[in-house]
Amino acid sequence: MEDATETPQEEVNPYEFPVTNLYELEGRVFAEHWSIPYKKEESLGKCLISAANLAEAGLMDNDENCTRFVERVMTESFQKLLTSNAVHRWSTDIQEGIYNMLQLLVDLVAARLQHMPVHLTLMDVLAMALNPDCEFQYKNKSRRDRTAWEEKLEDGVLYTAAPANRTDQLYGWLTGLVNRFAMKGGFEHIRRILESDDLDAPSIAALMKPLGMCSEYLNVELVRKILTMGMEKSINYVKNLEEKDFKEKKVGSVSDLLTSMKLLCIHIWPTDTVSLDNLRLDVALRMLKSPHFNAKMNSLKEVAKLIEDATSVKNSRTKSPIPVETIQAWLLENRVLSIALEGNIDQAQYCDKIKGIVDFLGTDLSSDELTSIWKMQAKKLLNLIGKIGRDAKIPKTTNQLLWDLSHLPALSTHLIELAMEEHLAILNDSYTVKDQVKRNYLSKCVDDIKKGVCVLPTLKQLHQLSKNILKHSHKQDKSLVKCHKQALMSCGDGQLEQTTLVDARYPHSEFSPVIPVLSILTCRSCPVQYVSSHLSFLQYVLQDGVLYLPWNRAREIWSTLVAAPEACTLHWAVKVSFGAVIVEKTDLLGLDFLWQLCLNTPDETIASLAIQLLLNVSYTNLASRLKKDAINLHKKFIHECKTRLE
């Protein structure tokens, strides 16, 4: 009979996470001179055992301290224990202690796999532990596994097999972890999850990654039976990806999934490796053609990774390179570089990936692709010239160079406008450029307009430069009046004393049925732009130049606009909202469909029209009372954009 006076022992709750050990472990792991305990009775071992108990009961994700351990402390601990160069200096006792911690990790992962969803962090750490190229496994590659797994596994069949060509590298500890994972039901859990219907790319990739890492040491026949159906479902999942899937962040995991599947195929389904490579390239091309920037960026990252793996001189068993010749042929046949150049080339990261493709292709680049690259380079050169001019103390040479470049006939409209913008940016600096220099360029602008040379960009330059001179003048400046008088004289033969610049460019059809200047210039820009620019400049000169437009000239301008609707489409005289609706309430029927059209349609033309319509009903065509609260209107629209993009 037991002594009644004996003090009863305090029961230990198996589902209470050891917080004290967690705090101690944090202090040791994240210190500058870190020291990680490797014994079962110490902090790391206790936390792993407790986490496994919680995972077995399905409570791991609900415990805040356990989650903190798994997501932060455990990951960092194994990162240092497995990949640090210090591994090679540690004693045998420490090596064996780390192996014991890895066994506890395997128990934790197998327990957590009993419950959904797949824990991505745990699977990543397991993949790191089963990587034969990590420092710890490489250091202990010659060790044997002394465990009698035939007695512990069902049917006595091992889940591992030593490679025939690597008899000197047994990797006994790695194979021991794999067999322990099988004994704990890990393979069966993976099969069950892969054969289910409710999966996404990150989950499938996380499940495949550990097996892909150690695929060289798996029992081919046994693992093939377990994973065949899961592999088929995974391949079908990738093949059936739709356009809407490409805009989501998780699509980036497709690359990791295909990489792991390729590693498995090399050793378990060797005849399927080529078809899997083709699928990988096909997905990359589909993502590159997607209108979504996220998909394009993921595609370029995948292409960069393929090129890096194919050209790497370092052999690795955890990489699955596609042959260089195959990648080159794919890039050229599908004009991958040309498609990429149509994307967001203003993004630095995007351009870096394109540069990698250019370096890889080298002399195989087509003339069209070289032309596209040259056009991109021309834009950057103009920006560089402009920067040099803005930084120079005397920017005379750069000013003249940009002026000459803007008058090159072979230059596109976009580059002409860019050259003019850089030229104007230099002239707008009132500290380094004197007013006389600006007035000289005013005269050049008027001369060009008189000659009919590069009229539209020059007129815009004249407008902006005039405004800049007036802005920086500290006294009444007559330069605008002089400029206007010069413009009057440039429009005709000097006989038209009160004619305006607009009158001469677009005379009344009664006086000039054929508009010779317009017919020459519309090859670059539409007539509407010319009319709008001329009228804007006329309005500015009349207001700020303190001039008046006589009635007869105003009547002639009106007659010109009405008589030549094909030249101006009456944009100056008719309100832009003609034919459009005024939005009185922002909660419109069909707005959700319009958002879906903007975000999901693969056709860029339709997407652009949908976006413009969305802006019209959200901003442009709102009633006056709605536009009064502009700040809240903007906040609401920006919040809606963020919500839709998540």
XYZ file of C-alpha atoms in Angstrom:
646
model
C 0.000 0.000 0.000
C 1.399 3.412 -0.986
C 2.293 5.990 1.634
C -0.509 8.564 1.807
C 1.944 11.226 2.893
C 3.955 10.953 -0.316
C 3.810 14.169 -2.343
C 2.071 13.519 -5.671
C 4.148 14.326 -8.761
C 2.952 17.201 -10.889
C 1.545 15.936 -14.161
C 3.170 17.306 -17.300
C 0.735 18.484 -19.951
C 1.982 17.010 -23.284
C 0.192 19.760 -25.191
C 1.813 22.661 -23.346
C 4.671 24.129 -25.354
C 7.880 24.760 -23.308
C 8.047 28.556 -23.537
C 11.103 28.818 -21.286
C 13.073 26.562 -23.619
C 11.851 28.592 -26.593
C 13.158 31.840 -25.092
C 16.500 30.261 -24.252
C 16.787 28.808 -27.750
C 16.022 32.170 -29.350
C 18.794 33.815 -27.368
C 21.319 31.195 -28.468
C 20.293 30.877 -32.116
C 20.129 34.571 -32.996
C 23.261 35.628 -31.080
C 26.277 36.884 -33.013
C 28.303 33.921 -31.746
C 25.519 31.363 -31.918
C 25.452 28.051 -30.106
C 22.648 25.580 -30.820
C 21.891 22.738 -28.360
C 21.874 19.294 -29.964
C 20.744 16.936 -27.185
C 17.194 15.632 -26.733
C 16.971 16.858 -23.157
C 18.011 20.386 -24.182
C 15.940 23.244 -25.602
C 15.849 22.314 -29.305
C 15.023 18.674 -28.583
C 12.271 19.560 -26.102
C 10.691 22.062 -28.502
C 10.743 19.539 -31.377
C 9.136 16.817 -29.253
C 6.460 19.189 -27.962
C 5.725 20.462 -31.479
C 5.350 16.853 -32.689
C 2.842 16.135 -29.895
C 0.808 19.203 -30.822
C 0.998 18.297 -34.532
C -0.208 14.761 -33.814
C -3.255 16.207 -32.069
C -3.879 18.778 -34.803
C -3.146 21.676 -32.420
C 0.212 22.899 -33.703
C -1.083 25.811 -35.769
C -3.284 27.014 -32.894
C -0.421 27.394 -30.434
C 1.223 30.801 -30.798
C 4.521 29.766 -29.195
C 4.764 26.600 -31.274
C 4.114 28.566 -34.454
C 6.818 31.041 -33.446
C 9.234 28.156 -32.909
C 8.509 26.434 -36.229
C 8.382 29.512 -38.442
C 11.354 31.344 -36.955
C 13.588 29.546 -34.464
C 13.532 25.989 -35.815
C 14.123 27.119 -39.388
C 17.124 29.233 -38.400
C 18.507 26.461 -36.190
C 18.563 23.835 -38.930
C 19.765 26.381 -41.477
C 22.895 26.860 -39.378
C 23.305 23.219 -38.349
C 23.025 21.907 -41.910
C 24.581 24.560 -44.147
C 27.248 26.273 -42.031
C 30.898 25.721 -42.985
C 31.554 25.089 -39.301
C 29.990 21.627 -39.768
C 33.340 20.276 -40.960
C 35.030 21.300 -37.674
C 32.510 19.784 -35.274
C 33.285 16.611 -33.338
C 31.614 13.236 -33.789
C 29.408 13.789 -30.729
C 28.020 16.983 -32.231
C 27.442 15.306 -35.610
C 25.500 12.492 -33.945
C 23.539 15.007 -31.875
C 22.490 16.884 -35.017
C 21.389 13.592 -36.580
C 19.206 12.967 -33.524
C 17.631 16.414 -33.976
C 16.936 15.565 -37.627
C 15.154 12.398 -36.553
C 12.911 14.496 -34.309
C 12.314 16.839 -37.254
C 11.185 13.878 -39.390
C 8.778 12.823 -36.627
C 7.355 16.358 -36.510
C 6.859 16.582 -40.288
C 5.216 13.152 -40.502
C 2.848 14.055 -37.653
C 1.907 17.381 -39.222
C 1.190 15.762 -42.622
C -1.795 14.011 -41.059
C -3.653 17.323 -41.128
C -4.344 19.874 -43.848
C -3.260 22.322 -45.095
C 0.296 21.399 -46.041
C 2.771 23.244 -43.814
C 5.122 24.845 -46.354
C 7.846 25.848 -43.884
C 8.166 22.350 -42.416
C 8.437 20.794 -45.876
C 11.145 23.298 -46.854
C 13.201 22.421 -43.767
C 12.765 18.702 -44.496
C 13.962 19.297 -48.070
C 17.040 21.048 -46.677
C 17.705 18.070 -44.387
C 17.399 15.540 -47.252
C 19.615 17.499 -49.637
C 22.734 15.364 -50.261
C 24.672 18.501 -51.221
C 24.146 20.320 -47.907
C 27.255 20.613 -45.712
C 26.032 18.227 -43.020
C 25.035 15.379 -45.359
C 28.172 15.821 -47.457
C 30.347 15.739 -44.330
C 28.720 12.460 -43.218
C 28.295 10.835 -46.648
C 30.450 7.823 -45.684
C 28.524 6.944 -42.541
C 26.444 3.791 -42.415
C 22.946 3.468 -41.043
C 22.998 0.752 -38.391
C 19.215 0.595 -37.918
C 17.493 -2.680 -38.892
C 14.773 -1.052 -40.979
C 13.698 -4.394 -42.450
C 12.238 -5.247 -39.057
C 10.530 -1.899 -38.571
C 9.035 -1.280 -42.008
C 5.934 -2.983 -43.332
C 6.758 -6.015 -45.513
C 10.423 -5.425 -44.629
C 11.025 -3.422 -47.819
C 13.329 -0.412 -47.581
C 12.306 2.877 -49.166
C 15.927 3.592 -50.109
C 18.528 2.042 -52.359
C 22.210 2.871 -52.798
C 23.116 4.193 -56.284
C 25.072 1.648 -58.297
C 27.648 4.210 -59.426
C 28.289 5.693 -55.944
C 29.445 2.764 -53.785
C 31.871 5.032 -51.902
C 29.113 7.471 -50.904
C 26.615 5.561 -48.799
C 24.810 8.556 -47.296
C 23.650 6.238 -44.532
C 22.268 9.002 -42.340
C 20.270 10.484 -45.204
C 18.752 7.106 -46.111
C 18.056 6.523 -42.426
C 15.991 9.716 -42.307
C 14.063 8.629 -45.418
C 13.243 5.216 -43.946
C 12.244 6.799 -40.633
C 9.944 9.141 -42.561
C 8.393 6.079 -44.247
C 8.032 4.259 -40.915
C 6.144 7.266 -39.501
C 3.731 7.151 -42.446
C 5.156 10.156 -44.292
C 5.047 8.613 -47.782
C 1.465 7.453 -47.340
C 0.430 10.909 -46.156
C 2.054 12.477 -49.226
C 0.289 10.010 -51.517
C -3.063 10.726 -49.884
C -2.637 14.502 -50.206
C -1.385 14.393 -53.810
C -4.341 12.268 -54.878
C -6.841 14.695 -53.350
C -8.510 17.406 -55.425
C -8.046 20.460 -53.209
C -4.422 21.412 -53.958
C -2.523 24.389 -55.324
C 0.950 24.889 -56.787
C 2.737 25.848 -53.525
C 1.377 22.788 -51.698
C 2.253 20.327 -54.467
C 5.716 21.873 -54.839
C 6.318 21.654 -51.081
C 5.367 17.951 -51.028
C 7.519 17.082 -54.039
C 10.615 19.042 -53.034
C 11.992 16.772 -50.247
C 11.481 13.660 -52.391
C 13.099 15.345 -55.380
C 16.154 16.251 -53.307
C 16.860 12.656 -52.291
C 15.417 10.940 -55.393
C 18.799 9.405 -56.240
C 18.621 7.307 -53.057
C 14.986 6.178 -53.262
C 13.761 2.649 -53.968
C 12.552 3.133 -57.543
C 9.976 0.352 -57.713
C 8.384 1.123 -54.364
C 8.271 4.908 -54.745
C 6.945 4.606 -58.311
C 3.903 2.699 -57.021
C 3.279 5.321 -54.346
C 3.707 8.478 -56.446
C 2.500 7.555 -59.959
C -1.054 8.825 -59.549
C 0.133 11.927 -57.685
C 2.602 12.737 -60.469
C -0.092 12.396 -63.118
C -2.428 14.716 -61.212
C 0.381 17.222 -60.729
C 1.182 17.241 -64.445
C -2.483 17.730 -65.310
C -2.682 20.570 -62.795
C 0.170 22.406 -64.534
C -1.230 21.747 -68.013
C -4.653 23.078 -67.023
C -3.422 26.379 -65.585
C -5.562 29.224 -66.935
C -4.841 32.890 -67.600
C -6.418 33.936 -64.294
C -3.982 31.658 -62.436
C -0.961 33.441 -63.896
C -1.730 36.742 -62.173
C -1.640 35.176 -58.700
C 1.509 35.198 -56.595
C 1.420 31.448 -56.007
C 2.064 30.772 -59.702
C 5.738 31.335 -58.903
C 5.728 27.940 -57.167
C 5.064 26.185 -60.490
C 8.754 26.501 -61.331
C 9.784 24.800 -58.062
C 7.163 22.108 -58.650
C 8.433 21.286 -62.143
C 12.044 21.264 -60.911
C 11.239 18.707 -58.197
C 9.190 16.612 -60.619
C 12.122 16.598 -63.041
C 14.469 15.305 -60.317
C 12.023 12.505 -59.550
C 11.608 11.682 -63.239
C 15.362 11.393 -63.820
C 15.595 8.493 -61.370
C 12.075 7.034 -61.256
C 10.463 7.842 -64.649
C 13.513 8.449 -66.909
C 11.484 8.155 -70.133
C 9.305 11.130 -69.143
C 12.078 13.671 -68.594
C 11.925 15.145 -72.115
C 8.155 15.658 -71.994
C 8.516 17.299 -68.578
C 11.184 19.639 -69.968
C 8.831 20.586 -72.797
C 6.047 21.256 -70.288
C 8.387 23.481 -68.288
C 9.284 25.521 -71.376
C 5.654 25.701 -72.483
C 4.530 27.090 -69.112
C 7.329 29.669 -69.175
C 6.228 30.824 -72.639
C 2.560 31.030 -71.623
C 3.430 33.146 -68.594
C 5.621 35.437 -70.711
C 2.724 36.062 -73.113
C 0.394 36.886 -70.237
C -0.592 40.570 -69.848
C 0.101 40.404 -66.107
C 3.475 41.739 -64.933
C 3.722 39.143 -62.153
C 3.441 36.311 -64.687
C 5.961 37.917 -67.059
C 8.442 38.433 -64.227
C 8.073 34.833 -63.025
C 8.607 33.630 -66.573
C 11.815 35.633 -66.993
C 13.059 34.354 -63.627
C 12.393 30.809 -64.821
C 14.220 31.415 -68.114
C 17.157 32.954 -66.233
C 17.233 29.918 -63.935
C 17.153 27.523 -66.901
C 20.060 29.363 -68.531
C 22.050 29.458 -65.282
C 21.562 25.733 -64.620
C 22.409 24.801 -68.212
C 25.615 26.858 -68.316
C 26.801 26.152 -64.763
C 30.174 24.424 -64.561
C 29.419 23.110 -61.067
C 27.712 19.750 -61.032
C 24.857 19.330 -58.587
C 22.553 16.401 -57.993
C 19.779 18.718 -56.854
C 19.566 20.553 -60.180
C 17.975 19.316 -63.379
C 19.411 21.344 -66.266
C 17.863 21.273 -69.717
C 20.551 20.956 -72.433
C 21.937 24.264 -73.726
C 21.029 23.406 -77.324
C 17.394 22.765 -76.359
C 17.094 26.109 -74.579
C 18.714 27.990 -77.468
C 16.400 26.380 -80.015
C 13.347 27.147 -77.852
C 14.351 30.790 -77.373
C 14.862 31.316 -81.104
C 11.869 29.355 -82.425
C 9.412 31.080 -80.091
C 11.022 34.538 -80.349
C 11.125 34.720 -76.574
C 13.349 37.805 -76.542
C 11.024 39.716 -78.869
C 8.039 38.902 -76.658
C 9.973 39.956 -73.567
C 10.967 43.274 -75.170
C 7.281 44.126 -75.571
C 6.834 44.049 -71.791
C 7.774 46.321 -68.888
C 11.246 47.337 -70.076
C 11.126 50.370 -67.781
C 11.530 48.031 -64.790
C 15.198 47.577 -63.817
C 14.712 43.987 -62.611
C 12.834 43.114 -65.805
C 15.655 44.522 -67.968
C 18.286 42.592 -65.996
C 16.555 39.317 -66.872
C 16.373 40.329 -70.541
C 20.102 41.094 -70.481
C 20.745 37.515 -69.380
C 18.848 36.201 -72.424
C 20.784 38.539 -74.744
C 24.120 37.389 -73.304
C 23.086 33.748 -73.687
C 21.923 34.016 -77.312
C 24.830 36.179 -78.485
C 25.344 35.872 -82.237
C 22.060 33.997 -82.681
C 19.993 37.172 -82.194
C 17.713 38.049 -85.124
C 17.820 41.418 -86.899
C 14.367 42.325 -85.536
C 15.488 41.659 -81.982
C 18.661 43.680 -82.498
C 16.546 46.547 -83.843
C 14.298 46.439 -80.780
C 17.310 46.455 -78.479
C 18.801 49.379 -80.422
C 15.592 51.355 -79.983
C 15.686 50.709 -76.257
C 19.308 51.809 -76.196
C 18.493 54.993 -78.142
C 16.038 56.027 -75.435
C 18.617 55.453 -72.718
C 21.231 57.409 -74.684
C 18.907 60.415 -74.918
C 18.313 60.211 -71.173
C 22.065 60.061 -70.605
C 22.717 63.091 -72.831
C 20.036 65.003 -70.958
C 21.583 64.110 -67.600
C 25.021 65.238 -68.798
C 23.523 68.545 -69.931
C 21.758 69.120 -66.607
C 24.948 68.415 -64.668
C 27.230 70.509 -66.909
C 28.154 74.086 -65.964
C 27.913 75.225 -69.595
C 25.460 72.895 -71.402
C 25.851 74.556 -74.805
C 27.103 71.428 -76.599
C 24.460 69.089 -75.179
C 21.722 71.601 -75.985
C 22.796 71.745 -79.614
C 23.200 67.957 -79.804
C 19.685 67.329 -78.488
C 18.277 69.983 -80.828
C 19.972 68.355 -83.828
C 18.853 64.866 -82.770
C 15.247 66.020 -82.478
C 15.374 67.071 -86.149
C 16.651 63.766 -87.540
C 14.114 62.473 -90.114
C 14.841 58.828 -89.237
C 13.990 59.307 -85.569
C 10.598 58.063 -84.373
C 8.004 60.449 -82.940
C 8.535 59.051 -79.455
C 12.295 59.655 -79.577
C 11.831 63.151 -81.051
C 9.547 64.052 -78.167
C 12.012 62.542 -75.699
C 14.888 64.585 -77.169
C 12.754 67.729 -76.913
C 11.875 66.917 -73.293
C 15.534 66.518 -72.353
C 16.372 69.730 -74.244
C 13.642 71.619 -72.407
C 14.740 70.212 -69.035
C 18.209 71.718 -69.571
C 16.848 75.090 -70.729
C 14.477 75.249 -67.767
C 17.431 75.491 -65.393
C 17.509 79.246 -64.758
C 20.857 79.043 -62.947
C 23.041 77.559 -65.701
C 21.208 78.749 -68.836
C 20.907 82.465 -69.538
C 17.680 84.004 -70.798
C 19.364 85.033 -74.028
C 20.074 81.388 -74.847
C 16.416 80.562 -74.255
C 15.323 83.435 -76.520
C 17.660 82.171 -79.234
C 15.914 78.811 -79.126
C 12.563 80.597 -79.228
C 13.657 82.135 -82.521
C 14.783 78.719 -83.784
C 11.378 77.278 -82.917
C 9.632 80.020 -84.892
C 11.962 79.490 -87.859
C 11.236 75.749 -87.873
C 7.490 76.345 -87.766
C 7.825 78.792 -90.648
C 9.712 76.160 -92.670
C 7.248 73.421 -91.716
C 9.986 71.366 -90.058
C 9.020 69.204 -87.075
C 6.079 71.521 -86.388
C 4.215 69.777 -83.571
C 7.171 69.046 -81.229
C 8.621 72.484 -81.987
C 5.317 74.197 -81.218
C 5.106 72.377 -77.895
C 8.688 73.400 -77.189
C 7.854 77.017 -78.029
C 4.879 76.909 -75.668
C 6.753 75.425 -72.711
C 9.844 77.572 -73.204
C 7.750 80.740 -73.320
C 6.047 79.799 -70.071
C 9.418 79.138 -68.454
C 10.825 82.535 -69.452
C 7.789 84.319 -68.052
C 7.923 82.266 -64.849
C 11.522 83.252 -64.072
C 11.194 86.916 -65.100
C 11.350 89.402 -62.214
C 10.122 92.316 -64.317
C 7.712 92.765 -67.170
C 9.213 90.915 -70.098
C 8.235 91.720 -73.660
C 9.705 88.494 -75.053
C 6.290 86.877 -75.421
C 4.979 89.816 -77.403
C 8.077 89.709 -79.609
C 7.718 85.959 -79.986
C 4.100 86.322 -81.044
C 5.000 88.977 -83.608
C 7.680 86.665 -84.994
C 5.088 83.927 -85.175
C 2.749 86.226 -87.076
C 5.399 86.949 -89.666
C 6.438 83.303 -89.974
C 2.966 82.191 -90.929
C 2.778 83.970 -94.240
C 4.758 86.194 -96.511
C 4.834 89.098 -94.037
C 1.752 90.724 -95.563
C -0.727 89.227 -93.037
C -0.389 91.710 -90.223
C -2.890 90.185 -87.802
C -2.865 86.562 -88.866
C -2.215 84.036 -86.111
C -0.145 80.913 -86.166
C -3.277 78.803 -86.140
C -4.778 80.625 -89.108
C -1.799 79.861 -91.310
C -1.582 76.216 -90.343
C -5.310 75.640 -90.844
C -6.597 78.319 -93.250
C -10.244 78.577 -94.214
C -11.025 76.108 -96.969
C -12.344 78.966 -99.075
C -8.848 80.471 -99.253
C -6.903 77.216 -99.407
C -8.869 74.091 -100.302
C -5.728 71.988 -99.975
C -3.793 72.161 -96.727
C -0.259 71.461 -97.956
C 1.524 71.764 -94.630
C -0.956 69.514 -92.847
C -0.772 66.864 -95.547
C 2.987 66.693 -95.075
C 2.987 66.578 -91.295
C 0.192 64.163 -90.443
C 2.458 61.233 -91.181
C 3.765 61.472 -87.624
C 0.803 62.710 -85.585
C -2.934 62.987 -86.023
C -4.526 66.333 -87.008
C -6.272 66.576 -83.647
C -2.914 66.928 -81.912
C -1.906 69.738 -84.255
C -5.134 71.650 -83.762
C -5.067 71.195 -79.995
C -1.442 72.306 -79.708
C -1.952 75.354 -81.941
C -5.045 76.474 -80.080
C -3.424 75.934 -76.689
C -0.479 78.073 -77.722
C -2.784 80.728 -79.161
C -4.733 80.865 -75.906
C -1.531 81.172 -73.889
C -0.076 83.956 -76.031
C -3.317 85.937 -75.997
C -3.675 85.697 -72.212
C -0.107 86.052 -70.961
C 1.135 88.146 -73.838
C -1.666 90.678 -73.194
C -2.894 90.494 -76.801
C -6.369 90.464 -78.286
C -7.817 88.379 -81.096
C -9.845 90.540 -83.510
C -13.387 89.431 -84.255
C -12.670 88.694 -87.897
C -9.773 86.380 -86.925
C -11.882 84.589 -84.335
C -14.565 84.073 -86.977
C -11.977 82.696 -89.413
C -10.679 80.226 -86.826
C -14.208 79.041 -86.143
C -14.933 78.707 -89.857
C -11.726 76.754 -90.351
C -12.589 74.300 -87.590
C -16.134 73.787 -88.834
C -15.165 73.589 -92.510
C -12.471 70.959 -91.974
C -13.909 68.467 -89.458
C -11.668 65.735 -90.845
C -8.660 67.789 -89.779
C -9.721 68.621 -86.247
C -12.921 66.644 -85.469
C -14.213 69.733 -83.660
C -12.371 68.736 -80.464
C -11.665 72.342 -79.615
C -15.247 73.475 -80.007
C -17.121 70.467 -78.634
C -17.005 69.366 -75.009
C -15.131 66.146 -74.439
C -18.090 64.662 -72.613
C -20.291 64.798 -75.713
C -21.873 61.390 -76.194
C -20.776 60.241 -72.741
C -22.824 59.621 -69.624
C -22.572 61.530 -66.349
C -22.226 59.214 -63.353
C -24.500 60.271 -60.493
C -23.942 57.170 -58.305
C -20.663 55.267 -58.051
C -22.327 51.898 -57.291
C -23.081 50.980 -60.895
C -24.547 47.694 -62.044
C -22.004 45.676 -64.005
C -18.990 47.270 -62.294
C -17.788 43.878 -61.009
C -17.868 42.497 -64.535
C -15.882 45.516 -65.763
C -13.228 44.851 -63.110
C -13.030 41.199 -64.167
C -12.631 42.285 -67.765
C -9.793 44.643 -66.825
C -7.924 42.053 -64.766
C -8.553 38.777 -66.580
C -8.894 39.365 -70.322
C -5.851 38.117 -72.285
C -6.478 40.592 -75.133
C -4.497 43.792 -74.446
C -6.727 45.907 -76.710
C -9.886 44.865 -74.889
C -8.138 45.296 -71.534
C -7.068 48.857 -72.459
C -10.600 49.801 -73.508
C -12.016 48.285 -70.325
C -9.511 50.171 -68.175
C -10.365 53.448 -69.919
C -14.082 52.841 -69.374
C -13.405 52.040 -65.716
C -11.506 55.316 -65.308
C -14.321 57.195 -67.033
C -17.034 55.875 -64.720
C -14.780 56.200 -61.657
C -13.260 59.633 -62.321
C -13.692 61.427 -65.628
C -17.468 61.371 -66.024
C -18.472 61.772 -62.395
C -21.046 64.408 -61.526
C -19.763 67.663 -60.037
C -21.053 66.894 -56.553
C -19.080 63.630 -56.492
C -15.880 65.324 -57.607
C -15.981 67.720 -54.655
C -14.664 65.059 -52.269
C -11.652 64.145 -54.425
C -9.471 62.809 -51.596
C -11.975 60.204 -50.404
C -12.749 59.361 -54.014
C -9.080 58.601 -54.680
C -8.673 56.612 -51.456
C -11.729 54.512 -52.229
C -10.547 53.748 -55.767
C -6.976 52.910 -54.670
C -8.312 50.627 -51.920
C -10.545 48.899 -54.472
C -7.536 48.403 -56.773
C -5.472 46.844 -53.977
C -8.334 44.570 -52.951
C -8.870 43.357 -56.519
C -5.164 42.680 -57.080
C -4.689 40.627 -53.907
